[in-house]
Short mmCIF file of the C-alpha atoms (twelve columns), coordinates in Angstrom:
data_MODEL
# 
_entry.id   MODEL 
# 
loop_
_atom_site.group_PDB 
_atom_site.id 
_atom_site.type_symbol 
_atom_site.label_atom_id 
_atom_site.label_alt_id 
_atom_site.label_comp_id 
_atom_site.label_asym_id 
_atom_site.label_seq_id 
_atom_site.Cartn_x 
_atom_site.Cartn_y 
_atom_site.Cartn_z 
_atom_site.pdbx_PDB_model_num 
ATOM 1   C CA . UNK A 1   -13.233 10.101  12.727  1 
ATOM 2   C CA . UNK A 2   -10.206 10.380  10.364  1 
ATOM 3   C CA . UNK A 3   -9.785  11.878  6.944   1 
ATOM 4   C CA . UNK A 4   -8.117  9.183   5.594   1 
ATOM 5   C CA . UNK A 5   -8.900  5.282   6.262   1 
ATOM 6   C CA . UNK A 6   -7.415  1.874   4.606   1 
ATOM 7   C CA . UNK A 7   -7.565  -1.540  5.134   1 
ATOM 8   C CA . UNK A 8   -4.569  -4.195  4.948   1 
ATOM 9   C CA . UNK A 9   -2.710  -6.616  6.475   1 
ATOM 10  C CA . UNK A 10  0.293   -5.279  9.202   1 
ATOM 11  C CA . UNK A 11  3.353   -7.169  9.660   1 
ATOM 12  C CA . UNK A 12  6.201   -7.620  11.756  1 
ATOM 13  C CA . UNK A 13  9.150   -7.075  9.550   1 
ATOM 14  C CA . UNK A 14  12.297  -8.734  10.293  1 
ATOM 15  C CA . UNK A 15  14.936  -7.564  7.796   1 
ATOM 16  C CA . UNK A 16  18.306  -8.265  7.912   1 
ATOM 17  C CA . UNK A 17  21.300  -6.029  8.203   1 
ATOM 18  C CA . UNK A 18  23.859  -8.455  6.635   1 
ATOM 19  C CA . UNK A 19  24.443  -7.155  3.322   1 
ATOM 20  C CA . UNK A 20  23.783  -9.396  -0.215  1 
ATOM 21  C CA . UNK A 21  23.802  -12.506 2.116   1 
ATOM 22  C CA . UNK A 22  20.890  -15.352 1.506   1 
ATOM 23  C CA . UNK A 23  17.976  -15.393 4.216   1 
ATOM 24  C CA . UNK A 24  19.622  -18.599 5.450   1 
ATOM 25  C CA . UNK A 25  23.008  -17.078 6.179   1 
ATOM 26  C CA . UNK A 26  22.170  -13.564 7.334   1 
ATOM 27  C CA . UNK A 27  22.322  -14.039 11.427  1 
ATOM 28  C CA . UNK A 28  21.530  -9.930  12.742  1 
ATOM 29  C CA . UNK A 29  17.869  -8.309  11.922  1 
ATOM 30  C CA . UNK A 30  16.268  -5.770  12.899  1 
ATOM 31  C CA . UNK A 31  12.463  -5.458  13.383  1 
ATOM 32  C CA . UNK A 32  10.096  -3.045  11.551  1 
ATOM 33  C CA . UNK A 33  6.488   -2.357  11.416  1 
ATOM 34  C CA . UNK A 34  5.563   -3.451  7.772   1 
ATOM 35  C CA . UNK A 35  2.728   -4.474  5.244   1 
ATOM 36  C CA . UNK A 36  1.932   -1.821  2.363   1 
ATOM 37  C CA . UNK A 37  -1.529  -0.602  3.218   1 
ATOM 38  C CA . UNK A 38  0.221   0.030   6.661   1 
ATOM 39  C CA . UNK A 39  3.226   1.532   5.091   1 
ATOM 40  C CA . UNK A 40  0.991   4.260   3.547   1 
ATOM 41  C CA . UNK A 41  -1.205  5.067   6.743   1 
ATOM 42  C CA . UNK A 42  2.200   5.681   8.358   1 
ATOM 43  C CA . UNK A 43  3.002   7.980   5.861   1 
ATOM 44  C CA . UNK A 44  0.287   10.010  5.448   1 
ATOM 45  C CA . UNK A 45  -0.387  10.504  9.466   1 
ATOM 46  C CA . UNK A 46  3.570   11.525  9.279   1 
ATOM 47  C CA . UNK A 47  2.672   14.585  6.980   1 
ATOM 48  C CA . UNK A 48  0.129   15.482  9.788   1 
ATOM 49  C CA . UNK A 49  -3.149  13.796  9.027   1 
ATOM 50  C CA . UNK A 50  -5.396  11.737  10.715  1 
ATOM 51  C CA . UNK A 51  -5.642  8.224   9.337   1 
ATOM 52  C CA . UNK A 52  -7.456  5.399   10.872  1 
ATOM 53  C CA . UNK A 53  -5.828  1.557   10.040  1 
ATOM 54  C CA . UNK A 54  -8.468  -1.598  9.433   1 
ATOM 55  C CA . UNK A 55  -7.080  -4.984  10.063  1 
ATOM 56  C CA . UNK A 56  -7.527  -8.107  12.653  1 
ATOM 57  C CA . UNK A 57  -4.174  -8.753  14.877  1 
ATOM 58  C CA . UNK A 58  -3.655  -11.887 16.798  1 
ATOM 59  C CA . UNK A 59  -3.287  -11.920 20.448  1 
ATOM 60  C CA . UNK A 60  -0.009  -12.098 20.389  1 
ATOM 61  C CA . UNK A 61  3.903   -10.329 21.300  1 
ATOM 62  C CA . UNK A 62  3.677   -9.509  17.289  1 
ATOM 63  C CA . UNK A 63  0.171   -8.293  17.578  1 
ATOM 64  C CA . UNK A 64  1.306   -5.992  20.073  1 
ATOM 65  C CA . UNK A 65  3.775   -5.131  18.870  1 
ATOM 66  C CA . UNK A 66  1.952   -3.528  15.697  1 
ATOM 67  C CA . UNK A 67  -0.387  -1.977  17.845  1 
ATOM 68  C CA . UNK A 68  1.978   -0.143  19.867  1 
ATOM 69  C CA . UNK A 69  3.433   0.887   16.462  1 
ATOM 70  C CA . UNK A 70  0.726   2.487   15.037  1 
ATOM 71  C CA . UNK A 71  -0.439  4.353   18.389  1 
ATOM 72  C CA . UNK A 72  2.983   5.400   18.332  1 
ATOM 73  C CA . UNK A 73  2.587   7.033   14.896  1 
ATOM 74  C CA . UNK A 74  -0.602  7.914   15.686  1 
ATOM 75  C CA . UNK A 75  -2.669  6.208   13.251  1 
ATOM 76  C CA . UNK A 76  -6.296  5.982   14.939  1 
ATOM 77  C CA . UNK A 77  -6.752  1.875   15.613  1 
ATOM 78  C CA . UNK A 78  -10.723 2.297   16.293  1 
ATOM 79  C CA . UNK A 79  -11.659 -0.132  13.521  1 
ATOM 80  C CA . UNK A 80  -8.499  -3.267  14.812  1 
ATOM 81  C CA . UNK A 81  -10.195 -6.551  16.382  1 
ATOM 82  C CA . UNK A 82  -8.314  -9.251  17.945  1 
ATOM 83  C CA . UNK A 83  -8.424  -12.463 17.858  1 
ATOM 84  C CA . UNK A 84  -6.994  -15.482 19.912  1 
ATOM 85  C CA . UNK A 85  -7.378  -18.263 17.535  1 
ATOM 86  C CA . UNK A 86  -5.115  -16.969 14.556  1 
ATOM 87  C CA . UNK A 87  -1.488  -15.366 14.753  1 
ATOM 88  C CA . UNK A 88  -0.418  -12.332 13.460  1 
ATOM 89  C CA . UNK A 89  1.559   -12.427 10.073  1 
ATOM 90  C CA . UNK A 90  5.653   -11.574 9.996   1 
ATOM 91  C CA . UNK A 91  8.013   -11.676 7.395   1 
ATOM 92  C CA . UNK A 92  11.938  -11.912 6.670   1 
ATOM 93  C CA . UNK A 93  13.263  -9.678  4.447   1 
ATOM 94  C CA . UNK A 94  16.825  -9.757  2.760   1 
ATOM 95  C CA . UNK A 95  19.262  -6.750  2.535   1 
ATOM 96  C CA . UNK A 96  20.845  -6.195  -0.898  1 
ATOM 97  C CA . UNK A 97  22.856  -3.543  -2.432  1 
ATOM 98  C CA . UNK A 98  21.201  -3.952  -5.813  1 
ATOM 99  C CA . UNK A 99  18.124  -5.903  -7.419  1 
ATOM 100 C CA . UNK A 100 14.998  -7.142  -4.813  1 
ATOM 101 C CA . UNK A 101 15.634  -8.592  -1.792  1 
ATOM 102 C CA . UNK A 102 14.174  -12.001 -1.227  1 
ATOM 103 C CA . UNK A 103 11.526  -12.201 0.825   1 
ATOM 104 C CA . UNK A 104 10.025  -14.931 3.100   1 
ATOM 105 C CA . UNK A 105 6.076   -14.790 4.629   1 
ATOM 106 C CA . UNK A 106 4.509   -16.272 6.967   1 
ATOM 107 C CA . UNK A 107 1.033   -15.193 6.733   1 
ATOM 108 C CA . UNK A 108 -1.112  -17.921 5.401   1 
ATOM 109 C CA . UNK A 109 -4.112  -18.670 7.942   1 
ATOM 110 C CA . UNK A 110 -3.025  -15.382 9.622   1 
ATOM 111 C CA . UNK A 111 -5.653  -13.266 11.721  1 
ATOM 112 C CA . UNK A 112 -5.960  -11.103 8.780   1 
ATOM 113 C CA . UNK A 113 -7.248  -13.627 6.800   1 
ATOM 114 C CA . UNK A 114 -10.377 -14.378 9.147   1 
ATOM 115 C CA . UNK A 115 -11.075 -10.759 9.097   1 
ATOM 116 C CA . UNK A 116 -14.694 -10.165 10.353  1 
ATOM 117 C CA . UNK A 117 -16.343 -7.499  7.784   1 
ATOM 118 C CA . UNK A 118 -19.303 -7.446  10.371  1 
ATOM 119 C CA . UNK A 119 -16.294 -4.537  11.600  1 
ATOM 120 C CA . UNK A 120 -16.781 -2.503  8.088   1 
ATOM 121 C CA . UNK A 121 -20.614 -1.793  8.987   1 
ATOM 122 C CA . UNK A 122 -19.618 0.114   12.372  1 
ATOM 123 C CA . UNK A 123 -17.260 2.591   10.595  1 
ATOM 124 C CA . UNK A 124 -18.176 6.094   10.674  1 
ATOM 125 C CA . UNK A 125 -17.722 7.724   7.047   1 
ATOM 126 C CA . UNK A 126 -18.507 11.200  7.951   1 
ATOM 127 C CA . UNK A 127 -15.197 12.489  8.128   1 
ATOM 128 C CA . UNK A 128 -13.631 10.409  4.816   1 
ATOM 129 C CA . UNK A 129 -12.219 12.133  2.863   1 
ATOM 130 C CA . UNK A 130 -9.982  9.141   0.505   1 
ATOM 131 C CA . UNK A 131 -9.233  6.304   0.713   1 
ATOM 132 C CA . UNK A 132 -6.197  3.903   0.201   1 
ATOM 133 C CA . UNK A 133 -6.950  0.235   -1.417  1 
ATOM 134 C CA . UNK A 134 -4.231  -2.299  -2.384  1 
ATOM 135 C CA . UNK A 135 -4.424  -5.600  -4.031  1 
ATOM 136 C CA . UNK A 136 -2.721  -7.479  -1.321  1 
ATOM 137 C CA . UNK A 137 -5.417  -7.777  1.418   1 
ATOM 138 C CA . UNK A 138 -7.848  -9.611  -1.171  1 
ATOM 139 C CA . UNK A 139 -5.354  -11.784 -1.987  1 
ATOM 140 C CA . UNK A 140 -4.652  -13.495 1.729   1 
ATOM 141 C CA . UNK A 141 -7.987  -15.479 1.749   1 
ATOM 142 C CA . UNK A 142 -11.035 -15.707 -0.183  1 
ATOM 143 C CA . UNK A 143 -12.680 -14.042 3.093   1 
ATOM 144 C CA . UNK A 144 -10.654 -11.194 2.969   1 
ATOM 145 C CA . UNK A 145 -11.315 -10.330 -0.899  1 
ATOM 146 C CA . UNK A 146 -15.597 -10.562 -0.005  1 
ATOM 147 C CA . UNK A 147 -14.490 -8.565  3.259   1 
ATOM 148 C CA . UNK A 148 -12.624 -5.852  0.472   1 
ATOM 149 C CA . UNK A 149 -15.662 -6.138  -2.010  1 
ATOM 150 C CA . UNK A 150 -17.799 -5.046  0.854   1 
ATOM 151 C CA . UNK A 151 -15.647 -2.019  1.622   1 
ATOM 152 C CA . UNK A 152 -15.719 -1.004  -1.512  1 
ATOM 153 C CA . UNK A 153 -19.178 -1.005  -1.948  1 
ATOM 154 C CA . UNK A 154 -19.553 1.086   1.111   1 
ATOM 155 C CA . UNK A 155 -16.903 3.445   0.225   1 
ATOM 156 C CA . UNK A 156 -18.639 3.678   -2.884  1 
ATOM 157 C CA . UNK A 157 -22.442 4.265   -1.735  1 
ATOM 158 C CA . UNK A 158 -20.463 6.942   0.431   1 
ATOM 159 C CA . UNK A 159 -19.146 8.855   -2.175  1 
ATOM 160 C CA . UNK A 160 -15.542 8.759   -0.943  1 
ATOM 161 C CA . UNK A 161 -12.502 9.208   -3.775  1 
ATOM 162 C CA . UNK A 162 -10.422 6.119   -3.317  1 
ATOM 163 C CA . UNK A 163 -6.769  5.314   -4.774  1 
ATOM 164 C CA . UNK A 164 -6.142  1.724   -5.952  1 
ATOM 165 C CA . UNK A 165 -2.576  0.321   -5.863  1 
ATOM 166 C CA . UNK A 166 -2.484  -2.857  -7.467  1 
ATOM 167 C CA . UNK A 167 0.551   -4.450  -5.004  1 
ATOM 168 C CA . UNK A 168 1.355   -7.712  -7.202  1 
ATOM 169 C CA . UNK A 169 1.997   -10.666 -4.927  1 
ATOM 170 C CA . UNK A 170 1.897   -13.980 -7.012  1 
ATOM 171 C CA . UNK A 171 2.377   -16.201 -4.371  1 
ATOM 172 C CA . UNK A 172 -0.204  -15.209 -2.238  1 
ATOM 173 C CA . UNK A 173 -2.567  -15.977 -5.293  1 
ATOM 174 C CA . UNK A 174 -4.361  -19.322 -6.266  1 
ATOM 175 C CA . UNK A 175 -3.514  -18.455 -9.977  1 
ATOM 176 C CA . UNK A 176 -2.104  -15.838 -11.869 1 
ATOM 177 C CA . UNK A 177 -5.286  -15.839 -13.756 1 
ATOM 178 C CA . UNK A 178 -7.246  -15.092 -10.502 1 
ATOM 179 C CA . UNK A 179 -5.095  -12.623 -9.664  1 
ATOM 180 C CA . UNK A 180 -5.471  -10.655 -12.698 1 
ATOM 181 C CA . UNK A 181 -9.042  -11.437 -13.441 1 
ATOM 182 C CA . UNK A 182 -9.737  -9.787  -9.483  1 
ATOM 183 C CA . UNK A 183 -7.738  -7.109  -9.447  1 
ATOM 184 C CA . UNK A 184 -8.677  -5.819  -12.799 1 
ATOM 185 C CA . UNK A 185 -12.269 -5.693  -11.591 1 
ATOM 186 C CA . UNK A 186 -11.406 -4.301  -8.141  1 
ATOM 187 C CA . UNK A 187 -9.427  -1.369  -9.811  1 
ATOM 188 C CA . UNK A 188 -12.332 -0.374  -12.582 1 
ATOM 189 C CA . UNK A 189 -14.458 0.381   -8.793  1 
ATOM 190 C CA . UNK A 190 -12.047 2.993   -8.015  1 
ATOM 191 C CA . UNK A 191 -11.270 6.558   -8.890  1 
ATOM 192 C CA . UNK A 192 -7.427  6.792   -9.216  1 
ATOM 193 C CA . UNK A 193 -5.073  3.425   -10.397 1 
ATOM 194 C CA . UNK A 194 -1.732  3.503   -9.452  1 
ATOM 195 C CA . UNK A 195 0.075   0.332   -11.514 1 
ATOM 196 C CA . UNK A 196 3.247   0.391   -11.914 1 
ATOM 197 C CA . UNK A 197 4.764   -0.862  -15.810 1 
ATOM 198 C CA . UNK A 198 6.107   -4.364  -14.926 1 
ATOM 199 C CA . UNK A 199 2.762   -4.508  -13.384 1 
ATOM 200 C CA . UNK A 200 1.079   -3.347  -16.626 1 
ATOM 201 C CA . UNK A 201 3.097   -6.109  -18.737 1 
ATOM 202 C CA . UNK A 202 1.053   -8.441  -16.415 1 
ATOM 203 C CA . UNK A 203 -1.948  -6.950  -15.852 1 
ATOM 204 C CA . UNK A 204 -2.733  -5.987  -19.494 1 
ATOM 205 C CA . UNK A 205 -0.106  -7.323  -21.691 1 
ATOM 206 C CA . UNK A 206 2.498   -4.223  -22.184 1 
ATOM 207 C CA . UNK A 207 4.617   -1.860  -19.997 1 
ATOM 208 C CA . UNK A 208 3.835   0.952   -22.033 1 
ATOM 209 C CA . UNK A 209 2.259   3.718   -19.453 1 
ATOM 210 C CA . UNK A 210 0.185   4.711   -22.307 1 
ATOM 211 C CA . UNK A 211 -1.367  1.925   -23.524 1 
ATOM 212 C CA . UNK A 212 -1.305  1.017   -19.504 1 
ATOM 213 C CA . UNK A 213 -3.620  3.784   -18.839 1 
ATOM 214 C CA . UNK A 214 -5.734  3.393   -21.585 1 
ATOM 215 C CA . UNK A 215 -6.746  -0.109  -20.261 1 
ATOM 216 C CA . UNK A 216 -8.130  0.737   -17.823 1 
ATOM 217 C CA . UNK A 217 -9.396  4.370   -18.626 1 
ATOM 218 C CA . UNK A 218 -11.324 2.381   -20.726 1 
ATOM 219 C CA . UNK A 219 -12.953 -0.337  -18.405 1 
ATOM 220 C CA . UNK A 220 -16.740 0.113   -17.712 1 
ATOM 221 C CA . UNK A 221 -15.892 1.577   -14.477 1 
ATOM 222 C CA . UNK A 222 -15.461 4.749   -12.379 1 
ATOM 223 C CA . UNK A 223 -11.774 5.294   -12.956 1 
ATOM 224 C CA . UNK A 224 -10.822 8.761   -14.372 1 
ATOM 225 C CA . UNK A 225 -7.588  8.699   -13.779 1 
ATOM 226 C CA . UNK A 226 -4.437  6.545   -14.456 1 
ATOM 227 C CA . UNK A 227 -0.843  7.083   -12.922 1 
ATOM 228 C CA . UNK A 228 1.661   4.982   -14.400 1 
ATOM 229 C CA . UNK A 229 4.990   4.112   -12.188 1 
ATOM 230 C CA . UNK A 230 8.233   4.296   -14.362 1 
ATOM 231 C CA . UNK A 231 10.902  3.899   -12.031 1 
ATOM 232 C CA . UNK A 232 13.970  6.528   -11.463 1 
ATOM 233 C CA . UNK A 233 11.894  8.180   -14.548 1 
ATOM 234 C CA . UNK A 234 9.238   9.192   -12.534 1 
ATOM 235 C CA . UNK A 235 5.356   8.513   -12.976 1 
ATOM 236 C CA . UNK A 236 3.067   9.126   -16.369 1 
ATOM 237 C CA . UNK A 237 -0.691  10.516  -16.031 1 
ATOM 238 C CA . UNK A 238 -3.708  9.946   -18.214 1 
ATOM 239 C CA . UNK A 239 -7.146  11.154  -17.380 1 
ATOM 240 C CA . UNK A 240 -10.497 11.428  -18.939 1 
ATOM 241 C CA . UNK A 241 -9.953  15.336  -18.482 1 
ATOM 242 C CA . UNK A 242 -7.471  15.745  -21.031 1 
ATOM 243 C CA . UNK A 243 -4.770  15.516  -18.773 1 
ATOM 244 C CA . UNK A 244 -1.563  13.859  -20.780 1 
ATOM 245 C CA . UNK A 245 1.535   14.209  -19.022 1 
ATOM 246 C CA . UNK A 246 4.928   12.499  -17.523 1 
ATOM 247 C CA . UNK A 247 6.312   14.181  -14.451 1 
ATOM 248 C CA . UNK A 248 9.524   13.561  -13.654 1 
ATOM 249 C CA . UNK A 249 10.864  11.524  -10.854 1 
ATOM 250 C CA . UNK A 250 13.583  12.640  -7.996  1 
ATOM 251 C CA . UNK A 251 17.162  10.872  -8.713  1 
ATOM 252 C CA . UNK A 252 18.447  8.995   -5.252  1 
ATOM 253 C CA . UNK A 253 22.245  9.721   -4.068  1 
ATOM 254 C CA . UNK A 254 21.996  6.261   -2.361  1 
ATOM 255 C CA . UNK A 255 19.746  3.387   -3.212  1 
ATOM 256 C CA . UNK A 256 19.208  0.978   0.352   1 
ATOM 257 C CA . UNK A 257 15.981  -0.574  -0.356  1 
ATOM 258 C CA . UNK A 258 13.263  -0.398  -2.818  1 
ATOM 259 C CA . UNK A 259 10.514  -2.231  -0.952  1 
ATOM 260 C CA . UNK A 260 7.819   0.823   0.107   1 
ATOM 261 C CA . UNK A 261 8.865   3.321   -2.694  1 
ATOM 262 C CA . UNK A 262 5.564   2.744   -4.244  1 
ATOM 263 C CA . UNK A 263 3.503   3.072   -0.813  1 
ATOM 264 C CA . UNK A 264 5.539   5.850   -0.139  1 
ATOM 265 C CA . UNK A 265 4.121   7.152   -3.937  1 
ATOM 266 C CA . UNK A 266 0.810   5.938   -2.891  1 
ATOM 267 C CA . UNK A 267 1.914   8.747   0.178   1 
ATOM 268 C CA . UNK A 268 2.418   11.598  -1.506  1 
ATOM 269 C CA . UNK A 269 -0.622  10.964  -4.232  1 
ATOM 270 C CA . UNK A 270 -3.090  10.850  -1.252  1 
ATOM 271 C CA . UNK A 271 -1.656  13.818  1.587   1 
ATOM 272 C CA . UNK A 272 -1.296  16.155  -2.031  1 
ATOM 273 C CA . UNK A 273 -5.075  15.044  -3.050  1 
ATOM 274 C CA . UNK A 274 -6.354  15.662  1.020   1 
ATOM 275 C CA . UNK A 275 -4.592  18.798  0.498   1 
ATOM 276 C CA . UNK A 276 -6.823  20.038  -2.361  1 
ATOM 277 C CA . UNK A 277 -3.661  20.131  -4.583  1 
ATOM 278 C CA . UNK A 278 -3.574  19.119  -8.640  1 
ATOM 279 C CA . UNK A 279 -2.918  15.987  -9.751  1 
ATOM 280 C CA . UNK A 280 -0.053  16.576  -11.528 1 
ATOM 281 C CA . UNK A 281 1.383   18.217  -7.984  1 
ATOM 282 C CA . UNK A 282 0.672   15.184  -6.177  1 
ATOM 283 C CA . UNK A 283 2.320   12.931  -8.900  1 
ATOM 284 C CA . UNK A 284 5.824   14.999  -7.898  1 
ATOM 285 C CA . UNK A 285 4.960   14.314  -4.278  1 
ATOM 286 C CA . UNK A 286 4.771   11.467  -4.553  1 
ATOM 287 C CA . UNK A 287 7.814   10.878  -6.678  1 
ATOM 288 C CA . UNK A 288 9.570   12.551  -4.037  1 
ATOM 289 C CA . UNK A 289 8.731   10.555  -1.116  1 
ATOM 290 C CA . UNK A 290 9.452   7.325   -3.315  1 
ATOM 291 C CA . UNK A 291 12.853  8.710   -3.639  1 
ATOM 292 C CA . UNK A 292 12.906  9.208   -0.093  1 
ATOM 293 C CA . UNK A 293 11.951  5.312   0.395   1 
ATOM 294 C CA . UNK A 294 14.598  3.621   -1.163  1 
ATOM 295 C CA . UNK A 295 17.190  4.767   0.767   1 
ATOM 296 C CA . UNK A 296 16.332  3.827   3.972   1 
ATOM 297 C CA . UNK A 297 16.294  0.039   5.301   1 
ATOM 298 C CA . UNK A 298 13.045  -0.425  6.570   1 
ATOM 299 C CA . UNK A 299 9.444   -0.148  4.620   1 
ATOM 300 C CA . UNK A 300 8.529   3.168   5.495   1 
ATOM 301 C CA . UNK A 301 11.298  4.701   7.842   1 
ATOM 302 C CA . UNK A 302 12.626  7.309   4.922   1 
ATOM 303 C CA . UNK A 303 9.093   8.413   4.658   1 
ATOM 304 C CA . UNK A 304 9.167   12.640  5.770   1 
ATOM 305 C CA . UNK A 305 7.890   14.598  7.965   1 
ATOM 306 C CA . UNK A 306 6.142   18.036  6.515   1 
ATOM 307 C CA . UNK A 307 9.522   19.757  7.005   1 
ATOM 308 C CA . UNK A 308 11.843  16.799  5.596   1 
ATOM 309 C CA . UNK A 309 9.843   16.945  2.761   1 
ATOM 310 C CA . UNK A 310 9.596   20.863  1.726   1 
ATOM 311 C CA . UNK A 311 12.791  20.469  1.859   1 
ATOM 312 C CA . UNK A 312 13.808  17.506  -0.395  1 
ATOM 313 C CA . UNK A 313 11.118  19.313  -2.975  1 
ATOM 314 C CA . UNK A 314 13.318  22.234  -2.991  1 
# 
């Protein structure tokens, strides 16, 4: 079994290479393994440890295409059913030289979203050491967010240290409402939060990383720590420790594209943590590799290798 596990929806990324021009126009893409939960099991088997990926693919050329993906980035596929009746999710993605990119799904009804949790009762915890949860796979289909309570509970009755990354999507939601209301109570079940502030403003009503933090340091839940995204900046931290810091973030020569910055955060905060390092050492990781993210084109292809990194750090 791996040391690290998460569960998420993959995608077959098609992102164009036709610079500032609308999805409609652009004519020449290129296509990328994508999806954020994805994004940060790529990056964490990259720094050279073993991660295991939970989804449902369809039975199809972009189903196998994901799976030949993660074998060859050898992130353990153990805990991946298939099934013929639903098609695997893929996206378009715009390039831009400044701002987001617009972005175009097609995911509703996906495989993903009839995800079996009868699959989350057969996984073997004994090796676990974290684990990665984002607010996207809940939000695909109410039988993906009961599939996602159930993991949690059993990563929970485990004992295992999880990360939450909150990973607004709007559209995927019912209501903004719902969205809030669920992932508010899905992040007071886990140990570390990792919002980002225009996430806070929507979350809890203010982009200050302080009063951010405090939310939900103060939620009847398990959290004991809060790291607060703030851009170029870097990321703030507030525990129930005492800890009360802001760590400063990496400055880009080249910004190509922001999408996977805050997976490749999400990186660096987990590998650091596996590693047995301090919290405030895995904040700079993973300000690092978020640095490294943003300027590359696809989600996670600037994410490092062990030596890429040491020596970006330095």
């Amino acid at each position: 079994m791996s040391e690290f596990l998460t569960i998420g929806e993959p995608i077959s990324l098609f992102a164009s290479e036709d610079d500032d021009k609308e999805l409609k126009d652009a004519l020449n893409f290129h296509k990328y393994l994508a999806g954020a939960e994805v994004n940060v099991a790529v990056g964490v088997s990259r720094l050279g440890h073993s991660a295991q990926y939970i989804t449902s693919l369809g039975e199809d050329p972009f189903g196998d295409f994901i799976k030949d993906q993660l074998h060859e980035n050898k992130i353990g596929t153990d805990y991946i059913t298939g099934n013929p009746d639903y098609w695997t999710a893929f996206q378009l993605k715009q390039k831009v030289t400044h701002g987001d990119p617009g972005i175009f799904y097609f995911r509703k009804g996906s495989a993903a979203a009839h995800f079996d949790q009868a699959i989350l009762d057969k996984i073997d915890f004994s090796d676990v050491k974290l684990v990665h949860l984002s607010g996207i796979f809940p939000a695909i289909s109410d039988q993906a967010s009961k599939a996602f309570q159930h993991f949690i509970d059993l990563i929970n009755e485990h004992k295992i240290t999880t990360t939450f990354d909150p990973n607004l999507r709007p559209q995927l939601w019912a209501t903004q409402e719902k969205m809030v209301k669920d992932l508010n109570n899905f992040a007071k079940q886990a140990d570390i939060i990792l919002p980002g502030v225009a996430e806070g403003k929507i979350l809890v009503g203010s982009e200050d990383p302080e009063t951010i933090a405090d939310f939900y340091l103060n939620q009847s839940g398990k959290t004991h720590t809060v790291i607060v995204k703030v851009g170029a900046e870097g990321a703030y931290i507030k525990s129930k420790d005492g800890t009360n810091t802001m760590i400063s973030g990496y400055r880009a020569d080249k910004v190509v594209d922001t999408v996977g910055a805050g997976d490749g955060f999400a990186v660096g905060i987990a590998t650091a943590l596996l590693e047995g390092k301090t919290i405030s050492e895995a904040v700079k990781r993973g300000n690092a590799i978020g640095s490294l993210a943003v300027q590359a084109p696809g989600d996670n292809d600037g994410y490092p290798d062990r030596a890429q990194l040491e020596s970006y750090m330095k």
